[in-house]
Amino acid sequence: MRFLSRARPAFARMSAEKTTGIAATTLVTGSEKSAVLPIPERALAGDNRSDRHVPRLGPGRNTAPSHVNGQAERWRKLAFFCRLRSLRYHPHMTLRSCSVSAMSLVLLALVGCSSTPEVEVTTRVGDPEMVEQWLTEFDPARLLARLEQAPEPTPGQPSEALAPPQTPEMFAEYVEAIRTGSHGDLRTYADALTQTPPTLWEPLREHLLAPRKARKTDYIKLLSLIGGDVPNRYGHFERAWKRSHGYKVKLSENWYEDLLTLKSKRVSRVFRKIYRDCVLEVALLQAAANIGREHPKRTAEVVDTLLAAAYIHEGTFRDEVGRAIRGVGREALPTLVLRSIKPEVKKKRKTDPDPVELLQAKYAEYQLDRMDKLHPQRALKAVADNPRLLAELLAAYAQRRPPEASKYILESIDSPIPRVRRSAREALLAYTTGPAPKVRRKSLRLLGGGTTMAAAQLSYRGAVTLALDEFLAANYPALHLPLCELYDEQQNLNRECELQPQRLTHALLDHLDASRRATQEKLVAQALESGDLQQSVDILDRLLAADPEFGSDGQRETMVGIYTRAADSAYQSGQFDRSAQLLRKSAHLIGPTDTPRATSLQAQALLAEAKIANLPRQGRQMLLNTAAQLVPDDPRVKDAQLELRVEQTHSGLEPMWALSGVGLLAGGLWILSVLGGAVRRRLSQ
């Protein structure tokens, strides 16, 4: 204890209350003299730099009082907790933590083996009472089990899926939950936002196009954690370029999943708002892609918004916006073709930046290329089974007029589907009519030193001229004309040759229309001559299915006569539903020219439907009321309503008669029982 005797004056002046973050061990001997041995708290956390604060005692005895051993056991528990903490959060400091903890235990054992047996040891870190309670209840095994089972604080899969927002208030609530809510609930609200219905498109669009306050550099640093590729000011994607050239770089192909599975401890505090904004943005991009894919009426607006979002905040989210556009699928093709039309831009200087409209047009064309639908043949093939999309895409080509599309437009000008045929013909006329387009020309150096001017590329008018020549020569030789030279030797425009594609187009369309009309008239005549009424109806059905707008006024009148006769026959045979179907078809055919008759036919169809067996009484009454509104003075409608009221009266009386019969039977039984009782009493007397 010579060391303690020499150190006693210095240590006695130290006070634990004046030392912040210091764990102090106080030794009280039997002579009521004390020494304070300060042990910094970082020594308990595994920092061996604190060893210089621990006095090195000389060799002591091998025994210590029991109460000293109890305090030493508490020290061992605390040291064990510190080792667990270092093992979980600082694996590289585990060895240092163990060495410092072991030194602390050796120090306590040597202090306990002093010459005076009555030694009292107290340890305190902060509040002595709280530390005493914690040391008493501390169980290292239980703590280790909890640490091993504790999950990483990352947004995992929700236990219960959250319903998509249905109102603007719910949408705003979900957005605020992502911005400021619990980190563990991010996936729950993000998944719900990806299913946003089209009724909330306006608030969704506002959030997609909202400006950002943080710097683009901060977004780049945050997205680099997942390998997010952000374009530089020249629009160049560095990570994608490196990956395509053989460099091993981290490149994210799904920001949504990569952001939500990012460990929270990897995101520093200053980037947490940016991280949540990125999660919100990619969730809304997926919602926009779902709306554009599943709701065609919103597709054009969705694609326009996504193209605008690609250049918000200097194009930070352009890579993910491209995935959202491609996620819309083939529904986006007509709009992308239209938006890829490059506007004419006049720059004062070549170094001036391109306007946003031109950049968006180039980006739309780039997305068509990424979808492998830039060439018209592949785009038209992708929508061939959808007449609506095919017609819209042909109409888009009529405005953009790519030279490669002319050959494939000719294949649809005689389509059996009216809307496709109409769009293809409009596109062909757009290619062949109007003034000749301006062609960029270039100078060619000939052998011998001479030069000449030639077209740098084939224009859409030149392409459709060649396509028409090939199409007519293969299918309609009678309409074929040899090609002519558009410019003579003096480079003067030949007006007759310039108008030749237009003349050939009109001649081809007139020929196709005449051939179609002849085929249709032949079918109508066949239907009239057929002795089988059902066969006539089948012929007309095929004719109208191919062309719903077929027929002049006289032809439609003839068709209505066939349909009404078939409807009367079906009504007489009890096929009321078939009769109503034929009557409605007749009303549709004659409606544009004879409205009163069409109204009468609709009322007859309602009367026929009211005769269908097993039809509820309320449904029958509804049909008859509608017919009465259409033709209030028709006697057939009044007779049907009277018949229904009579049926209701009889059906109402039947329960009354049944109830009366039951009452009479019960009354008779009661009278018989009374009479029987009177007879029994008289006989007993």
XYZ file of C-alpha atoms in Angstrom:
685
model
C 0.000 0.000 0.000
C 2.988 2.272 -0.272
C 1.700 3.478 -3.605
C -1.638 4.355 -2.057
C -0.022 6.163 0.797
C 1.987 8.296 -1.603
C -0.962 8.880 -3.944
C -3.510 9.535 -1.204
C -3.081 13.332 -1.008
C -3.427 13.765 -4.767
C -6.372 11.412 -5.202
C -8.185 12.746 -2.169
C -8.484 16.138 -3.825
C -10.273 14.645 -6.845
C -14.059 14.623 -6.873
C -16.275 12.418 -9.030
C -18.924 15.122 -9.174
C -16.516 17.495 -10.935
C -15.388 14.945 -13.526
C -17.659 14.604 -16.591
C -17.834 11.191 -18.200
C -15.453 9.651 -15.579
C -16.061 6.360 -13.780
C -14.457 6.628 -10.321
C -13.548 3.822 -7.909
C -13.354 4.936 -4.265
C -11.445 2.801 -1.737
C -12.297 3.384 1.906
C -9.948 1.796 4.432
C -10.581 1.036 8.046
C -8.919 4.267 9.117
C -11.606 6.221 7.141
C -9.012 7.438 4.669
C -9.920 7.304 1.010
C -8.285 7.313 -2.369
C -10.099 7.982 -5.643
C -8.813 6.085 -8.664
C -10.298 7.763 -11.781
C -10.957 5.427 -14.710
C -12.161 7.239 -17.863
C -15.379 5.927 -19.408
C -13.718 5.388 -22.781
C -11.538 2.758 -21.132
C -14.704 0.768 -20.534
C -15.625 1.192 -24.220
C -12.379 -0.338 -25.361
C -9.972 2.591 -25.870
C -6.528 1.530 -24.677
C -5.355 5.112 -24.752
C -6.866 5.478 -21.288
C -4.368 3.023 -19.789
C -2.168 5.860 -18.687
C -4.868 7.010 -16.263
C -4.899 3.654 -14.436
C -2.238 3.399 -11.663
C -0.087 0.280 -11.913
C -0.014 -1.326 -8.455
C 2.581 -3.680 -7.175
C 2.011 -7.335 -6.432
C -0.659 -7.942 -3.833
C -2.207 -10.825 -2.003
C -4.219 -13.547 -3.648
C -7.263 -13.147 -1.408
C -9.853 -10.416 -0.961
C -12.925 -9.964 1.248
C -16.275 -11.199 -0.056
C -17.750 -7.738 -0.431
C -14.789 -6.785 -2.575
C -15.428 -9.845 -4.724
C -19.102 -8.741 -5.135
C -18.071 -5.346 -6.406
C -15.508 -6.963 -8.690
C -18.287 -9.153 -10.124
C -20.217 -6.016 -10.998
C -17.153 -4.633 -12.682
C -16.872 -7.805 -14.703
C -20.487 -7.455 -15.816
C -19.872 -3.880 -16.908
C -16.729 -4.873 -18.763
C -18.621 -7.721 -20.463
C -21.282 -5.263 -21.634
C -18.604 -2.976 -23.031
C -17.048 -5.869 -24.922
C -20.448 -6.742 -26.410
C -20.939 -3.163 -27.474
C -17.527 -3.024 -29.108
C -18.137 -6.346 -30.823
C -21.396 -5.117 -32.386
C -20.572 -1.554 -33.363
C -16.756 -1.495 -33.494
C -15.438 -4.956 -34.439
C -11.989 -3.545 -35.152
C -11.671 -2.423 -31.508
C -12.566 -5.777 -29.945
C -9.012 -6.749 -28.973
C -8.282 -3.373 -27.437
C -11.579 -3.489 -25.561
C -10.760 -6.899 -24.098
C -7.239 -5.846 -23.052
C -8.445 -2.706 -21.267
C -11.272 -4.569 -19.544
C -8.855 -7.254 -18.351
C -6.490 -4.570 -17.010
C -9.376 -3.008 -15.084
C -10.176 -6.359 -13.461
C -6.501 -6.897 -12.507
C -6.393 -3.417 -11.009
C -9.441 -4.098 -8.847
C -8.054 -7.455 -7.673
C -4.739 -5.871 -6.605
C -6.492 -3.049 -4.796
C -8.666 -5.567 -2.952
C -5.573 -7.510 -1.750
C -4.296 -4.703 0.497
C -2.934 -4.983 4.031
C -6.178 -3.776 5.587
C -8.915 -6.410 5.257
C -11.799 -3.972 5.691
C -12.050 -2.328 2.307
C -15.271 -0.947 0.767
C -15.438 -0.352 -2.982
C -18.108 1.813 -4.675
C -18.369 2.453 -8.401
C -20.464 5.103 -10.030
C -20.989 6.363 -13.598
C -23.375 9.287 -13.555
C -26.215 8.780 -11.047
C -25.011 6.232 -8.382
C -28.544 4.924 -7.674
C -29.334 4.255 -11.348
C -25.984 2.548 -11.897
C -26.484 0.422 -8.769
C -29.902 -0.718 -9.977
C -28.611 -1.411 -13.492
C -25.682 -3.487 -12.208
C -28.020 -5.491 -9.982
C -30.471 -6.338 -12.792
C -27.910 -6.722 -15.586
C -27.843 -10.171 -17.225
C -25.089 -10.577 -19.872
C -26.638 -13.710 -21.426
C -29.983 -12.032 -21.969
C -28.336 -8.920 -23.420
C -26.276 -11.008 -25.830
C -29.396 -12.845 -27.025
C -31.215 -9.553 -27.615
C -28.283 -8.115 -29.542
C -28.084 -11.180 -31.764
C -31.823 -11.109 -32.497
C -32.111 -7.350 -33.021
C -32.750 -6.560 -36.720
C -31.019 -3.833 -38.606
C -33.013 -0.575 -38.587
C -33.993 -0.815 -42.249
C -37.471 -0.483 -43.739
C -38.548 -4.092 -44.116
C -41.672 -5.646 -45.532
C -44.860 -4.412 -43.844
C -46.837 -6.862 -41.773
C -50.078 -5.579 -43.279
C -50.338 -3.831 -46.637
C -51.546 -0.245 -46.444
C -54.495 0.673 -48.634
C -53.666 3.023 -51.536
C -54.683 6.649 -51.036
C -58.171 7.453 -52.258
C -58.453 11.160 -51.471
C -56.065 14.128 -51.740
C -55.927 14.256 -47.944
C -54.797 10.619 -47.713
C -52.237 11.231 -50.441
C -50.815 14.229 -48.571
C -50.756 12.181 -45.357
C -48.770 9.374 -46.993
C -46.317 11.847 -48.506
C -45.778 13.483 -45.128
C -45.289 10.065 -43.513
C -42.446 9.344 -45.925
C -40.864 12.737 -45.316
C -41.064 12.798 -41.527
C -42.359 9.417 -40.313
C -40.610 6.413 -38.869
C -37.834 4.901 -40.931
C -39.282 1.430 -40.501
C -42.574 2.490 -42.133
C -41.036 3.841 -45.333
C -41.736 0.721 -47.381
C -45.324 0.538 -46.137
C -46.182 4.049 -47.310
C -44.020 3.830 -50.443
C -45.762 0.636 -51.574
C -49.128 2.282 -50.990
C -48.127 5.339 -53.028
C -47.055 3.174 -55.967
C -50.713 2.086 -56.243
C -52.089 5.633 -56.388
C -55.302 5.657 -58.494
C -55.654 7.911 -61.567
C -58.130 10.134 -59.726
C -55.165 11.543 -57.768
C -53.044 12.218 -60.822
C -52.995 15.994 -60.345
C -51.376 16.013 -56.855
C -49.045 13.235 -57.985
C -47.982 15.312 -60.990
C -47.358 18.356 -58.799
C -44.998 16.380 -56.550
C -43.149 14.920 -59.536
C -42.463 18.349 -60.992
C -41.834 20.136 -57.688
C -38.436 21.906 -57.461
C -35.776 20.677 -55.024
C -33.981 22.861 -52.506
C -30.959 20.652 -51.894
C -27.976 20.711 -54.191
C -27.562 18.212 -56.974
C -24.156 17.328 -55.512
C -25.821 16.126 -52.320
C -28.189 13.910 -54.287
C -25.228 12.476 -56.183
C -23.443 11.616 -52.922
C -26.540 9.957 -51.496
C -27.335 7.995 -54.653
C -23.736 6.836 -54.939
C -24.448 4.565 -51.957
C -26.725 2.439 -54.150
C -24.943 3.014 -57.459
C -27.480 5.517 -58.776
C -26.333 7.007 -62.069
C -26.871 10.776 -62.264
C -26.009 12.620 -65.499
C -23.526 15.452 -65.496
C -24.250 18.836 -67.019
C -23.604 17.432 -70.496
C -26.138 14.631 -70.015
C -23.454 11.962 -69.775
C -24.037 8.954 -67.483
C -20.612 8.098 -66.111
C -21.433 4.846 -64.318
C -23.273 3.341 -67.284
C -20.396 4.278 -69.584
C -17.862 2.644 -67.282
C -19.959 -0.496 -66.933
C -20.346 -0.802 -70.710
C -16.579 -0.402 -71.155
C -15.595 -3.161 -68.752
C -15.053 -1.223 -65.546
C -16.337 -2.754 -62.336
C -18.585 -0.065 -60.903
C -21.725 -0.218 -58.833
C -24.749 0.553 -61.009
C -28.314 0.399 -59.727
C -31.022 -0.841 -62.077
C -33.819 -0.442 -59.515
C -33.574 2.624 -57.311
C -36.799 1.790 -55.506
C -35.646 -1.516 -54.024
C -32.052 -0.392 -53.533
C -33.083 2.716 -51.593
C -35.515 0.848 -49.371
C -32.978 -1.874 -48.552
C -30.202 0.607 -47.813
C -28.954 0.330 -44.221
C -29.968 3.366 -42.221
C -26.567 3.652 -40.558
C -25.008 4.245 -43.981
C -27.032 7.438 -44.409
C -25.575 10.275 -42.389
C -27.823 12.718 -40.610
C -27.295 15.513 -43.136
C -28.513 13.313 -45.998
C -31.625 11.857 -44.366
C -34.018 14.405 -45.864
C -32.491 13.829 -49.279
C -32.782 10.077 -48.791
C -36.480 10.341 -47.965
C -37.056 12.671 -50.909
C -35.444 10.097 -53.215
C -37.671 7.338 -51.824
C -40.742 9.514 -52.372
C -39.707 10.447 -55.903
C -39.085 6.893 -57.097
C -42.361 5.718 -55.504
C -44.278 8.419 -57.372
C -42.479 7.533 -60.597
C -43.657 3.953 -60.250
C -47.190 5.187 -59.544
C -47.084 7.303 -62.709
C -45.897 4.316 -64.748
C -48.760 2.182 -63.382
C -51.343 4.851 -64.224
C -49.998 5.290 -67.754
C -49.936 1.542 -68.384
C -53.342 0.647 -66.934
C -55.386 3.747 -67.872
C -54.958 4.636 -71.574
C -56.863 7.899 -71.235
C -54.095 9.204 -68.971
C -51.158 7.765 -70.897
C -50.359 10.838 -73.001
C -50.410 13.133 -69.991
C -48.304 10.727 -67.941
C -45.632 10.437 -70.628
C -45.518 14.215 -71.062
C -45.049 14.640 -67.324
C -42.305 12.023 -67.169
C -40.424 13.688 -70.021
C -40.622 16.965 -68.131
C -39.505 15.286 -64.882
C -36.401 13.987 -66.659
C -35.029 17.544 -66.679
C -36.153 18.668 -63.232
C -33.310 19.538 -60.834
C -30.701 19.302 -63.596
C -31.793 15.778 -64.524
C -31.059 14.175 -61.158
C -33.724 11.472 -61.555
C -33.407 11.036 -65.332
C -32.175 7.464 -65.108
C -35.156 6.373 -63.003
C -37.541 8.451 -65.139
C -36.392 6.469 -68.158
C -37.246 3.215 -66.384
C -40.690 4.630 -65.553
C -41.308 5.548 -69.209
C -40.262 2.089 -70.337
C -42.474 0.685 -67.575
C -45.531 2.215 -69.266
C -44.868 -0.215 -72.111
C -46.396 -0.111 -75.542
C -49.118 2.291 -74.395
C -46.453 5.014 -74.464
C -45.410 4.443 -78.090
C -47.828 6.883 -79.830
C -47.012 9.690 -77.397
C -43.267 9.072 -77.586
C -43.419 9.185 -81.390
C -45.235 12.513 -81.254
C -42.905 13.979 -78.643
C -39.840 12.890 -80.618
C -40.644 15.502 -83.285
C -37.757 17.970 -82.958
C -38.764 21.634 -83.002
C -36.902 24.080 -85.164
C -34.359 25.924 -83.055
C -32.455 28.999 -84.114
C -29.390 29.695 -82.004
C -27.496 32.929 -81.969
C -24.317 31.053 -81.176
C -23.402 27.424 -81.548
C -22.328 27.320 -77.910
C -25.808 28.244 -76.662
C -27.498 25.375 -74.786
C -30.359 23.538 -76.412
C -33.852 24.493 -75.220
C -35.708 22.056 -73.012
C -38.211 21.225 -75.786
C -35.426 19.999 -78.037
C -33.821 18.026 -75.202
C -37.129 16.332 -74.395
C -37.630 15.424 -78.068
C -34.187 13.829 -78.182
C -34.893 12.010 -74.920
C -38.209 10.657 -76.263
C -36.374 9.320 -79.301
C -33.738 7.811 -77.008
C -36.423 6.018 -74.999
C -37.921 4.589 -78.185
C -34.477 3.261 -78.992
C -34.096 1.779 -75.489
C -37.453 0.046 -75.927
C -36.264 -1.263 -79.309
C -39.240 0.463 -80.954
C -37.494 3.281 -82.779
C -37.864 1.553 -86.131
C -41.523 1.721 -87.298
C -41.611 -1.943 -88.274
C -40.925 -3.091 -84.716
C -43.250 -0.517 -83.184
C -46.160 -1.451 -85.469
C -45.548 -5.138 -84.858
C -45.714 -4.579 -81.089
C -49.250 -3.098 -81.323
C -50.583 -5.191 -84.215
C -53.020 -7.073 -81.940
C -54.511 -3.865 -80.502
C -56.561 -1.891 -83.065
C -56.758 1.185 -80.840
C -53.001 1.422 -80.335
C -52.327 0.576 -83.969
C -54.594 3.396 -85.133
C -53.012 5.859 -82.684
C -49.500 4.895 -83.744
C -50.347 5.314 -87.437
C -51.819 8.734 -86.646
C -48.588 9.629 -84.830
C -46.526 8.605 -87.846
C -48.751 10.843 -89.957
C -47.351 13.800 -88.000
C -43.751 12.720 -87.518
C -43.429 11.141 -90.983
C -40.308 8.983 -90.592
C -39.161 7.752 -94.029
C -38.924 4.125 -92.832
C -42.657 3.974 -91.960
C -44.036 4.539 -95.471
C -43.670 0.897 -96.515
C -45.566 -0.408 -93.472
C -48.307 2.228 -93.687
C -49.240 0.891 -97.119
C -49.894 -2.526 -95.596
C -52.774 -1.132 -93.493
C -54.619 1.058 -95.998
C -57.050 -1.795 -96.770
C -57.358 -3.142 -93.223
C -60.713 -4.763 -92.344
C -60.775 -2.672 -89.147
C -62.288 0.717 -90.007
C -60.332 2.850 -87.527
C -57.021 1.279 -88.542
C -57.837 1.680 -92.217
C -58.809 5.310 -91.715
C -55.617 6.156 -89.768
C -53.409 4.415 -92.344
C -54.988 6.326 -95.205
C -54.610 9.637 -93.414
C -50.954 8.844 -92.803
C -50.396 7.927 -96.455
C -52.006 11.179 -97.592
C -49.806 13.105 -95.150
C -46.752 11.537 -96.810
C -47.837 12.216 -100.384
C -49.650 15.572 -100.282
C -48.369 19.057 -99.657
C -45.151 20.710 -100.734
C -42.014 18.647 -101.035
C -39.938 18.639 -97.840
C -36.621 20.410 -97.700
C -33.772 18.002 -98.174
C -30.362 18.614 -96.735
C -27.848 18.416 -99.531
C -24.137 17.844 -99.469
C -21.268 18.400 -101.847
C -19.604 15.366 -103.399
C -16.161 15.419 -104.943
C -16.003 13.430 -108.152
C -13.096 11.644 -109.737
C -11.106 14.099 -111.765
C -11.578 16.972 -109.338
C -15.157 17.939 -110.111
C -17.869 18.441 -107.477
C -21.636 17.975 -107.441
C -24.531 18.382 -105.010
C -26.595 15.405 -103.824
C -29.196 14.722 -101.161
C -27.643 13.848 -97.831
C -30.507 11.491 -97.004
C -33.801 10.253 -98.434
C -36.802 12.394 -97.441
C -40.162 10.962 -96.469
C -41.547 11.992 -99.883
C -38.806 10.133 -101.674
C -39.288 7.093 -99.423
C -43.061 6.944 -99.999
C -42.539 7.360 -103.743
C -40.315 4.299 -103.840
C -42.677 2.355 -101.530
C -45.686 3.217 -103.719
C -43.873 2.148 -106.862
C -42.997 -1.221 -105.324
C -46.488 -1.749 -103.843
C -48.361 -0.937 -107.049
C -46.055 -3.018 -109.199
C -46.606 -6.052 -106.960
C -50.359 -5.769 -106.249
C -52.027 -3.391 -108.735
C -50.072 -3.376 -112.006
C -52.835 -1.461 -113.780
C -52.190 1.572 -111.563
C -48.428 1.434 -111.757
C -46.514 4.274 -113.412
C -42.766 4.470 -114.014
C -40.701 6.675 -111.751
C -39.885 10.161 -112.935
C -37.082 12.588 -112.195
C -37.994 15.278 -109.724
C -35.297 17.667 -110.957
C -34.122 18.170 -114.507
C -30.543 18.726 -115.596
C -30.724 22.422 -114.684
C -31.962 21.464 -111.149
C -35.418 22.853 -111.879
C -38.340 21.235 -110.046
C -40.645 19.126 -112.227
C -44.128 19.974 -110.971
C -45.830 17.011 -112.646
C -43.344 14.599 -111.114
C -43.754 16.238 -107.699
C -47.519 15.563 -107.753
C -47.250 12.006 -109.042
C -47.223 10.336 -105.551
C -50.389 12.221 -104.657
C -52.155 11.166 -107.872
C -51.143 7.555 -107.375
C -52.348 7.617 -103.760
C -55.812 8.909 -104.667
C -56.092 6.422 -107.525
C -55.139 3.551 -105.213
C -57.600 4.567 -102.488
C -60.430 5.014 -104.991
C -59.726 1.592 -106.420
C -59.782 0.008 -102.964
C -63.045 1.769 -102.047
C -64.729 0.652 -105.261
C -63.622 -2.915 -104.728
C -64.861 -2.859 -101.143
C -68.253 -1.433 -102.139
C -68.686 -4.084 -104.805
C -67.987 -6.828 -102.298
C -70.440 -5.356 -99.799
C -73.223 -4.954 -102.333
C -72.712 -8.530 -103.401
C -73.132 -9.677 -99.812
C -76.315 -7.627 -99.380
C -77.783 -9.118 -102.532
C -76.867 -12.574 -101.304
C -78.655 -11.865 -98.021
C -81.811 -10.742 -99.842
C -81.860 -13.736 -102.141
C -81.348 -16.231 -99.356
C -84.487 -18.103 -98.408
C -83.191 -18.770 -94.919
C -83.816 -15.773 -92.672
C -81.150 -16.803 -90.177
C -78.556 -17.125 -92.949
C -79.404 -13.612 -94.161
C -78.928 -12.248 -90.666
C -75.544 -13.975 -90.388
C -74.374 -12.426 -93.685
C -75.395 -8.949 -92.578
C -73.743 -9.450 -89.194
C -70.427 -10.296 -90.858
C -70.765 -7.290 -93.131
C -71.420 -4.848 -90.282
C -68.676 -6.354 -88.144
C -66.165 -5.617 -90.909
C -67.507 -2.091 -91.498
C -69.999 -0.643 -88.955
C -70.465 2.426 -91.175
C -71.427 0.439 -94.258
C -74.444 1.195 -96.366
C -76.295 4.034 -97.959
C -79.738 5.043 -96.735
C -81.455 2.624 -99.096
C -79.158 -0.244 -98.215
C -79.672 0.324 -94.494
C -83.431 0.362 -94.959
C -83.189 -3.016 -96.647
C -81.043 -4.382 -93.832
C -83.502 -3.101 -91.201
C -86.315 -4.962 -92.962
C -84.392 -8.225 -92.712
C -83.579 -7.670 -89.049
C -87.181 -6.772 -88.066
C -88.574 -9.865 -89.783
C -86.046 -12.003 -87.938
C -87.002 -10.262 -84.671
C -90.724 -11.010 -85.179
C -89.919 -14.636 -85.910
C -87.818 -14.924 -82.754
C -90.613 -13.272 -80.705
C -93.206 -15.712 -81.989
C -90.962 -18.659 -81.099
C -90.427 -17.390 -77.545
C -86.819 -16.200 -78.040
C -87.484 -12.818 -76.473
C -83.836 -11.980 -75.776
C -82.850 -12.678 -79.411
C -85.787 -10.572 -80.611
C -84.717 -7.641 -78.415
C -81.142 -7.902 -79.754
C -82.261 -7.732 -83.387
C -84.637 -4.842 -82.715
C -81.888 -2.811 -81.072
C -79.572 -3.477 -84.023
C -82.282 -2.227 -86.368
C -82.755 0.934 -84.271
C -79.005 1.630 -84.446
C -78.935 1.268 -88.234
C -81.870 3.567 -88.915
C -81.326 6.027 -86.104
C -79.374 8.739 -88.008
C -82.061 8.989 -90.746
C -85.373 8.109 -89.042
C -85.354 8.946 -85.338
C -89.071 8.287 -84.546
C -88.902 4.807 -86.024
C -85.671 4.087 -84.162
C -87.399 5.117 -80.896
C -90.319 2.807 -81.627
C -87.934 -0.089 -82.299
C -86.183 0.543 -78.975
C -89.558 0.424 -77.168
C -90.372 -2.877 -78.887
C -87.020 -4.251 -77.730
C -87.922 -3.286 -74.125
C -91.285 -5.010 -74.437
C -89.600 -8.153 -75.717
C -87.136 -8.134 -72.800
C -90.033 -7.766 -70.352
C -91.309 -11.136 -71.594
C -88.132 -13.026 -70.665
C -88.858 -15.868 -68.263
C -87.642 -15.761 -64.658
C -87.283 -11.982 -64.849
C -87.889 -10.314 -61.450
C -91.070 -8.321 -61.158
C -89.198 -5.129 -60.341
C -86.972 -5.525 -63.414
C -90.011 -6.060 -65.635
C -91.663 -2.986 -64.220
C -88.501 -0.937 -64.842
C -88.370 -2.043 -68.508
C -92.017 -1.163 -69.062
C -91.626 2.248 -67.420
C -88.678 3.026 -69.733
C -90.720 1.980 -72.754
C -93.595 4.201 -71.582
C -91.198 7.154 -71.427
C -90.055 6.525 -75.008
C -93.548 6.009 -76.527
C -96.177 7.073 -73.973
C -99.112 6.621 -76.417
C -98.225 3.162 -77.703
C -101.124 0.759 -76.885
C -98.756 -2.222 -76.687
C -96.901 -0.599 -73.808
C -100.136 0.229 -71.961
C -101.425 -3.336 -72.376
C -98.175 -4.726 -70.979
C -98.347 -2.408 -67.951
C -101.988 -3.393 -67.293
C -101.082 -7.063 -67.500
C -98.304 -6.538 -64.968
C -100.660 -4.758 -62.540
C -103.165 -7.611 -62.801
C -100.447 -10.135 -62.021
C -99.418 -8.083 -59.004
C -103.057 -7.985 -57.794
C -103.484 -11.743 -58.089
C -100.162 -12.378 -56.434
C -101.208 -10.066 -53.585
C -104.574 -11.804 -53.107
C -103.180 -15.307 -52.904
C -101.405 -14.731 -49.563
C -104.597 -13.126 -48.199
C -106.742 -16.145 -49.162
C -104.173 -18.491 -47.709
C -104.106 -16.544 -44.451
C -107.914 -16.520 -44.298
C -108.045 -20.287 -44.828
C -105.593 -20.869 -42.011
C -107.663 -18.630 -39.736
C -110.907 -20.446 -40.545
C -109.281 -23.817 -39.955
C -107.941 -22.700 -36.589
C -111.372 -21.302 -35.624
C -113.111 -24.555 -36.561
C -110.676 -26.589 -34.501
C -111.268 -24.326 -31.517
C -115.048 -24.677 -31.789
C -114.770 -28.460 -32.021
C -112.564 -28.563 -28.930
C -115.080 -26.465 -26.965
C -117.993 -28.666 -28.017
C -116.035 -31.816 -27.189
C -115.307 -30.502 -23.703
C -118.982 -29.731 -23.083
C -119.995 -33.212 -24.203
C -117.409 -34.830 -21.917
C -118.653 -32.853 -18.913
C -122.280 -33.816 -19.590
C -121.432 -37.476 -19.972
C -119.446 -37.403 -16.742
C -122.470 -36.012 -14.891
